[in-house]
Structure formats: C-alpha cells, structure tokens
mmCIF file of C-alpha atoms in Angstrom:
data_model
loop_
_atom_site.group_PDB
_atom_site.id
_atom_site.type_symbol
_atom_site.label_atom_id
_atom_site.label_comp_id
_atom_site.label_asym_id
_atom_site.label_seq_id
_atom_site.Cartn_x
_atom_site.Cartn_y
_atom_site.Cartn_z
ATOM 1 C CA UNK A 1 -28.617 -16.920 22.761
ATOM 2 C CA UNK A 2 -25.693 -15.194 24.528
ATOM 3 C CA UNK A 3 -25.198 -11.846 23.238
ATOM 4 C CA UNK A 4 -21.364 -10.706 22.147
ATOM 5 C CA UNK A 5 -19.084 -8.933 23.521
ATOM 6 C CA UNK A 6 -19.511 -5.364 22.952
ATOM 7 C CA UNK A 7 -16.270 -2.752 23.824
ATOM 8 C CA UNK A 8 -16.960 0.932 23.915
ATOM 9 C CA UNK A 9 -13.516 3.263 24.095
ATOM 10 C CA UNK A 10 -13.397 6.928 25.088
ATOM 11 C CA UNK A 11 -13.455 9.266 22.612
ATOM 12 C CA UNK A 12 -9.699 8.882 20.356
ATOM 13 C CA UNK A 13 -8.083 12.318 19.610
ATOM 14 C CA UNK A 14 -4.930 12.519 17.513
ATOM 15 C CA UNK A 15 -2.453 14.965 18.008
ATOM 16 C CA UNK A 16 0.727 15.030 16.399
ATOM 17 C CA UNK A 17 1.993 13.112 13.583
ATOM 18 C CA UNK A 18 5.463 12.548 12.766
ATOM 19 C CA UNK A 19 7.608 12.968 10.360
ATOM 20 C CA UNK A 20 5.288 15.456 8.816
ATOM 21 C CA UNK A 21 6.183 14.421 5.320
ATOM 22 C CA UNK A 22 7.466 12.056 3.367
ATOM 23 C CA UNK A 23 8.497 10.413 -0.248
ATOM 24 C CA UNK A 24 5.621 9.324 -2.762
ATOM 25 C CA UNK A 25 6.652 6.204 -3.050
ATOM 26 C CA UNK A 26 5.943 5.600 0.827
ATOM 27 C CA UNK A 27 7.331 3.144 3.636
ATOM 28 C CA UNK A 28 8.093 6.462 5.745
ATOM 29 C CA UNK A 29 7.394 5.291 9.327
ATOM 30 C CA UNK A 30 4.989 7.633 11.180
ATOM 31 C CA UNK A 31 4.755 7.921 14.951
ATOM 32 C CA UNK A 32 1.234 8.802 15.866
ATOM 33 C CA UNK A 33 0.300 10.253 19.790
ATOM 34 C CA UNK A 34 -2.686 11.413 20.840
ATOM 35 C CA UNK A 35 -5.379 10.406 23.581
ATOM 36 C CA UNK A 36 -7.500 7.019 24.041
ATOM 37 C CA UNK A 37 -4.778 4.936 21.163
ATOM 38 C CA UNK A 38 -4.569 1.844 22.444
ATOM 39 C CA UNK A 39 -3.177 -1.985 20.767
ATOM 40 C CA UNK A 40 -6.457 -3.529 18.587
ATOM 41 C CA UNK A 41 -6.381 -5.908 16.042
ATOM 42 C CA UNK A 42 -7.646 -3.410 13.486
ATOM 43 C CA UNK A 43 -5.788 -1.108 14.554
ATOM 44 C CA UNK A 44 -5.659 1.680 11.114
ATOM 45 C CA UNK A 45 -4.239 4.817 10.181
ATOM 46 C CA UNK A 46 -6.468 6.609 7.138
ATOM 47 C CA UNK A 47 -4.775 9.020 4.570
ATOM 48 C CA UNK A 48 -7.335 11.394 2.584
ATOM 49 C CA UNK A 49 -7.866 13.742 0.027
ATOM 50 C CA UNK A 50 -10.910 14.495 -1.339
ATOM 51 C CA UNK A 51 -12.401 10.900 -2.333
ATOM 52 C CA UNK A 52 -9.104 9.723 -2.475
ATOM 53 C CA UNK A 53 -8.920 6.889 0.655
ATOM 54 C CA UNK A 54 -5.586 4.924 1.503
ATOM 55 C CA UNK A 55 -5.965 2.815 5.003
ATOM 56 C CA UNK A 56 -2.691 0.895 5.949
ATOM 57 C CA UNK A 57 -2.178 -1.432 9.301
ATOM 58 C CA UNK A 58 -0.659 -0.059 12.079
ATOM 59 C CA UNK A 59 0.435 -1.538 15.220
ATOM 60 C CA UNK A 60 0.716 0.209 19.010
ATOM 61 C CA UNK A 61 4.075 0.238 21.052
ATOM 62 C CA UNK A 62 3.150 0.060 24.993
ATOM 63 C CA UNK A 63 6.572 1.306 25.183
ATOM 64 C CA UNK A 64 5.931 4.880 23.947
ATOM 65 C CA UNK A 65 2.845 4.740 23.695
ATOM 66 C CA UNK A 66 2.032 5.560 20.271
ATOM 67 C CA UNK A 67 0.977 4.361 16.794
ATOM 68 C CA UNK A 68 3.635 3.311 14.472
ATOM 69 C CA UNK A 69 2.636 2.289 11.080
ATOM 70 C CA UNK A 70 4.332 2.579 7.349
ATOM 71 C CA UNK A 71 2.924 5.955 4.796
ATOM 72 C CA UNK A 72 1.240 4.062 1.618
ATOM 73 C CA UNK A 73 2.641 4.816 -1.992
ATOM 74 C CA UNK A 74 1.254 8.407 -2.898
ATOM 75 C CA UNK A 75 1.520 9.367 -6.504
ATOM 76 C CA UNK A 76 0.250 13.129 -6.283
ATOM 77 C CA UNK A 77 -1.738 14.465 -9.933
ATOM 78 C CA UNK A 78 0.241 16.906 -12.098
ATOM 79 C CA UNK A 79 -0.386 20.642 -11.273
ATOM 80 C CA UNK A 80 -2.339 22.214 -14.335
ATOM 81 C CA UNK A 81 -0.678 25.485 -14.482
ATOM 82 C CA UNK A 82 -3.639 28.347 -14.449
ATOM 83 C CA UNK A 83 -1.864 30.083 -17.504
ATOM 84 C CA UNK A 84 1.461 29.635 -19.773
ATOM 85 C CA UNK A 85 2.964 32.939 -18.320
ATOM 86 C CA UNK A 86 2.958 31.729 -14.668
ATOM 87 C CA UNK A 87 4.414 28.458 -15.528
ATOM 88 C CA UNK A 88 7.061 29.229 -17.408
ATOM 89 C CA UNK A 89 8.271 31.982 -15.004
ATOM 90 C CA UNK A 90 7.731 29.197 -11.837
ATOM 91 C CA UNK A 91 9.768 26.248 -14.020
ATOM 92 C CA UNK A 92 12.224 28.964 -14.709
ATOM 93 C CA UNK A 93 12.677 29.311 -11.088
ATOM 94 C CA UNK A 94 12.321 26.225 -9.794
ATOM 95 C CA UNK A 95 12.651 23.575 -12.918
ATOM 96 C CA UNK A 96 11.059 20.355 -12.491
ATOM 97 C CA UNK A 97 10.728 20.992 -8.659
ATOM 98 C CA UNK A 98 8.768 17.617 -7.375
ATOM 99 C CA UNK A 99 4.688 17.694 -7.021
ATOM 100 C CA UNK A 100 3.280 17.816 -3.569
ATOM 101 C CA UNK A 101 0.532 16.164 -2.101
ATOM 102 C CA UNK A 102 -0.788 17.589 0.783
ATOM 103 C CA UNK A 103 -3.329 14.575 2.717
ATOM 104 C CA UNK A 104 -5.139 14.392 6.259
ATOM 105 C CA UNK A 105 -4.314 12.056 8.697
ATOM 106 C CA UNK A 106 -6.793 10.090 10.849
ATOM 107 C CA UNK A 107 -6.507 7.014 13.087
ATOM 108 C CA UNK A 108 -9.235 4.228 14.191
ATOM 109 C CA UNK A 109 -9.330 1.239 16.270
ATOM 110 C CA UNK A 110 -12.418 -0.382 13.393
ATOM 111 C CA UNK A 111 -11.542 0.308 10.076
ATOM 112 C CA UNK A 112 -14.956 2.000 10.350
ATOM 113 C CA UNK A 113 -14.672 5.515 12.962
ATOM 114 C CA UNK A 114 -11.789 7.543 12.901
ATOM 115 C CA UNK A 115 -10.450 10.618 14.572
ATOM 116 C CA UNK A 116 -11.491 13.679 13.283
ATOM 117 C CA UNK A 117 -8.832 15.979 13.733
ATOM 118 C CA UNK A 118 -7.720 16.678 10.790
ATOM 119 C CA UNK A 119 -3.593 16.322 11.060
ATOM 120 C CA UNK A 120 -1.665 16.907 8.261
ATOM 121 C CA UNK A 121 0.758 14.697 6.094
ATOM 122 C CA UNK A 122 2.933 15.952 3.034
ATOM 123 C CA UNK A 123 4.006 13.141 0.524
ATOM 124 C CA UNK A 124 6.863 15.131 -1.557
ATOM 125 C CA UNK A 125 10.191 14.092 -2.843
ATOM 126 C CA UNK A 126 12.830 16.545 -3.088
ATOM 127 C CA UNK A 127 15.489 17.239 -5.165
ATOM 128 C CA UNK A 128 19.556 18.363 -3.940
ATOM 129 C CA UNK A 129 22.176 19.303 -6.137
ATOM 130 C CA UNK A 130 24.834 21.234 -4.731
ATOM 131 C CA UNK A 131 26.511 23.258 -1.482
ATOM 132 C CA UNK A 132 27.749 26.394 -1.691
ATOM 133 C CA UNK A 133 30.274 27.169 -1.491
ATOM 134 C CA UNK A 134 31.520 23.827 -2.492
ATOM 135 C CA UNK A 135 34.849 24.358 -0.549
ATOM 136 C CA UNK A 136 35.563 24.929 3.576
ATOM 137 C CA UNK A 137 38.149 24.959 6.433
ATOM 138 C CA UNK A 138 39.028 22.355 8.346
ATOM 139 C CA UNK A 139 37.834 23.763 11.302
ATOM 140 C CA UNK A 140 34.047 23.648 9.990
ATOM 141 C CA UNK A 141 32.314 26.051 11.063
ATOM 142 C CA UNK A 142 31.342 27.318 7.291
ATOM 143 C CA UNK A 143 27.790 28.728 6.387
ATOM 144 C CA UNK A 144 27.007 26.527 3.411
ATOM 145 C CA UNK A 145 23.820 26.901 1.313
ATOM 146 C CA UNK A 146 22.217 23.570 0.310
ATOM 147 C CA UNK A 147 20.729 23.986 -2.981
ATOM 148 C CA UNK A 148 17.341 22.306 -4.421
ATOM 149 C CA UNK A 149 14.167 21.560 -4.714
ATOM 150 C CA UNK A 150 11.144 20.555 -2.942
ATOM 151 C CA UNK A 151 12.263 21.621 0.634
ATOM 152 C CA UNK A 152 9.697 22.433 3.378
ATOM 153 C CA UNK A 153 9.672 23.770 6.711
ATOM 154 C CA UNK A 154 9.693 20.774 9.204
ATOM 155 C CA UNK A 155 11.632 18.634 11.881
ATOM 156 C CA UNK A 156 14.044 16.279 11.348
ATOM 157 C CA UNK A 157 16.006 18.431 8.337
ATOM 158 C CA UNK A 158 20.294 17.319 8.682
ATOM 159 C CA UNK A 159 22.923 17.312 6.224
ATOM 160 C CA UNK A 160 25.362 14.305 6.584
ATOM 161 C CA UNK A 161 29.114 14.688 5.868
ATOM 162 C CA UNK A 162 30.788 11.483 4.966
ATOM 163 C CA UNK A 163 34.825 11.144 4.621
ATOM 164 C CA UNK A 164 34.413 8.083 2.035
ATOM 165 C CA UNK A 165 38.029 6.886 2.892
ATOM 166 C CA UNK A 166 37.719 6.602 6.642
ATOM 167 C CA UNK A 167 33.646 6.370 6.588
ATOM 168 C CA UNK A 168 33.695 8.853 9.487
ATOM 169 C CA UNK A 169 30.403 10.780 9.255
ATOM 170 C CA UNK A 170 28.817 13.844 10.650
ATOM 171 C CA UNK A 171 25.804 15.463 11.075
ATOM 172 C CA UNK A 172 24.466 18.525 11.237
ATOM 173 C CA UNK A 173 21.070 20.355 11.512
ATOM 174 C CA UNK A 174 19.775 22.242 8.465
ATOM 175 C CA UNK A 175 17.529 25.779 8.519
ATOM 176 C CA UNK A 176 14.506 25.907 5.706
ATOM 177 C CA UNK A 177 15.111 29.350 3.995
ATOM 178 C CA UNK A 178 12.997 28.611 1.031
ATOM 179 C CA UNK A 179 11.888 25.558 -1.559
ATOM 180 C CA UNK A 180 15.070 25.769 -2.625
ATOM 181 C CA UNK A 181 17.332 26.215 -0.320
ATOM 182 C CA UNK A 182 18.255 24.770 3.102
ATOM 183 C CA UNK A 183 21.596 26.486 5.818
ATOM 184 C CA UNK A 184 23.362 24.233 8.039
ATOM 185 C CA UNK A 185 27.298 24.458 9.564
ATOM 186 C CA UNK A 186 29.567 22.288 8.198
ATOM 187 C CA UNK A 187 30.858 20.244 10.739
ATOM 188 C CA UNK A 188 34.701 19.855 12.063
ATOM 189 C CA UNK A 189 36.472 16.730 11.104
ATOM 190 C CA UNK A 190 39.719 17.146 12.920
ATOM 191 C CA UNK A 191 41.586 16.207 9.998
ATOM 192 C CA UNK A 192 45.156 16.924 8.971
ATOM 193 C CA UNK A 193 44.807 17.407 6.143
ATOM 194 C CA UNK A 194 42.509 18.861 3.175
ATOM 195 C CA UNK A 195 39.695 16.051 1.876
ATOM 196 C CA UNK A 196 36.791 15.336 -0.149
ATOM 197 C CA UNK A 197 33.316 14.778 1.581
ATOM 198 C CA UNK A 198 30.407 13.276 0.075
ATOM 199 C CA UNK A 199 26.958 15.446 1.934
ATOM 200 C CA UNK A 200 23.562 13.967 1.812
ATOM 201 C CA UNK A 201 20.528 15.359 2.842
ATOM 202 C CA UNK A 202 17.694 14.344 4.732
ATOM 203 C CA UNK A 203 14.364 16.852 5.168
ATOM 204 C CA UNK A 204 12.548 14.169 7.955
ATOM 205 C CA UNK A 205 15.302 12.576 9.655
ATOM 206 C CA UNK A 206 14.691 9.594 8.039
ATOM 207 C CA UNK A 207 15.160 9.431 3.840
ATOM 208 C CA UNK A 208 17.856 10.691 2.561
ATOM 209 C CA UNK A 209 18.709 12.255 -0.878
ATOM 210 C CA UNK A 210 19.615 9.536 -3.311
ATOM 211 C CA UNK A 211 22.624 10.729 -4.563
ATOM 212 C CA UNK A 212 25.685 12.453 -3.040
ATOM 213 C CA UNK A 213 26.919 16.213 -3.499
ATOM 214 C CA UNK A 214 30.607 16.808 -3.098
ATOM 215 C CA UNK A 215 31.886 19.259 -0.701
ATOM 216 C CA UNK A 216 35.495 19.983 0.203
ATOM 217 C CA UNK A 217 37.745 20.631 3.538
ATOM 218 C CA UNK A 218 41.398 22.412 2.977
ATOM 219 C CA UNK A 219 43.157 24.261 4.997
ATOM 220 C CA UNK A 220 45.195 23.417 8.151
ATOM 221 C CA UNK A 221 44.095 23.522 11.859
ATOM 222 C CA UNK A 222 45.066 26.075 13.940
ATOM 223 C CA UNK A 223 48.195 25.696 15.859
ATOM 224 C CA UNK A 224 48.131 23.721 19.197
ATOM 225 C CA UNK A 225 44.866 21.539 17.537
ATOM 226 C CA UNK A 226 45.382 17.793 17.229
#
C-alpha cells in the first residue's frame, strides 16, 4: 500500500488580532498576522472561554498575508452582582451599560492544533446617546464629549459627521476617557451657513452606533474663508 501524504508546518504563532472587539451578535471581520499562517482548506480561527468553544472558517489573503475570517454570534452571561449595594451604585452610574465578554483567540491549519498564544477578543456592544455640547462653530475645531456606554480603549474609535441634506460626511478620531465617555474634534464643514449634523460612532472602525445623535454648526466663518 502507498502511504499518504503527510505535511508537517513550522511551528504557527499568532500575534495580533484586529479589531480587538466587536458586537455580540458577530460578523465583525478580524485580520489575523502572525508567523507560519498560510492558505489550508481547514483553515480555523477558535474563540474560548472556559469550556465555551466557537470555531468559524477562515480563509488566507496572499495579498497581506493574513487570516481574515467573520467573529461568531457571542451572547455573553449576565453579571451576578456580588451584593445589592454595589449594583445599584454601578447601574446608577452607568444604567444598563452592555455585558462584556472577554474570549481568547487562537488559529489552526486542522481544526485539531491551534496556536497557543493566548490573544485577546472583546465581544461588547455599546451604547451612544449624546455630544456635548450639542452645539459648535463652523470652523470645527470644538472639544465635544461623546456620551455612553460600553466604550473601551482600542483602535479604530471615529465619530462621523453627516450633513443629511448634502450627504457630505466627515470623520474624525475619538480619545477613550472612560466607559462612558469618548473626545474627538468636530470637524470643519466649510459651510455658509449654520446646520444640523447627524454623528455616529464607531469604537473598531468598522460598526457603527445604530442610531444617530444630533449635533449642531452656527456661526459664520471668519472673514476672507470661502
């Protein structure tokens, strides 16, 4: 009998996965690098948490050279709250801010060994319902809070400013300053004359928030400005 074909790979190593989080309900698409990926017809990315197991397809661009692949649907458990005091003064705070589900990422080229570097993922939504203030020049240029909840510290956090008349759109990058509250600039239209915005917020570069918050330009430009 002829024996198979047997393939041994070097060692895989995983080392950055991005975005590093993501909504529950998944189809975020995650670019994976690291050393020794390579295209294989069971190709797999693993997500994990305790004996929790989600493995999706994934596919490899030559391109880049990288792992693509879309995040599964992540439902995290409810948070049992270790006593009534601390609950009520966190909801009080931060009132049905969105559960977080913090998973480890792996990759294999079997379905069977995986990487063992233990990357991170975050599958939380996130809430945003307002800027402050609600109102800015023309110029831009304005320090506006974005308020909300559910914010992390990651890449890919921008606050788009849409004129809904002319469907020009800007955007801008936005600072983490806590759960509940993102910075960013508000951009410069060039207008002539005051308008109404509609902002939404992305905190991966990819989703963004589901519904609109209004924010305001008024005032003129300065003299000699177009």
């Amino acid at each position: 009998r002829v024996p198979g074909e047997l393939r041994v790979y070097e060692t895989l190593r995983l080392r950055s996965v991005l975005p590093a989080r993501g909504r529950a309900c998944g189809g975020t698409t995650l670019t994976l690098r690291g050393d020794g990926l390579r295209a294989s017809p069971d190709l797999s990315v693993l997500f994990v948490k305790g004996a929790r197991r989600e493995i999706v397809k994934a596919r490899y661009d030559e391109a880049v050279r990288c792992v693509l692949c879309e995040t599964p649907a992540w439902v995290a458990p409810p948070v049992e709250p270790a006593d009534a005091d601390a609950d009520a003064e966190a909801d009080a705070i931060a009132p049905n801010a969105p559960v977080a589900d913090d998973v480890i990422v792996e990759v294999g080229l079997n379905t069977q060994q995986w990487t063992r570097n233990c990357l991170h993922y975050l599958f939380q939504d996130f809430a945003f319902h307002k800027v402050e203030p609600a109102v800015g020049p023309l110029v831009g240029g304005t320090l506006a809070k974005l308020i909300g909840a559910g914010f992390s510290d990651c890449v890919g956090m921008k606050a788009r400013f849409t004129d809904p008349v002319t469907a020009v759109s800007f955007e801008v990058d936005a600072t983490f300053v806590s759960e509940m509250e993102l910075t960013c600039n508000t951009p410069a239209f060039g207008a002539p004359k005051p308008f109404d915005t509609q902002v939404l917020l992305t905190v991966n570069g990819q989703e963004y928030s589901s519904e609109a918050v209004p924010f305001r330009f008024e005032g003129n430009l300065p003299k000699g400005s177009k």
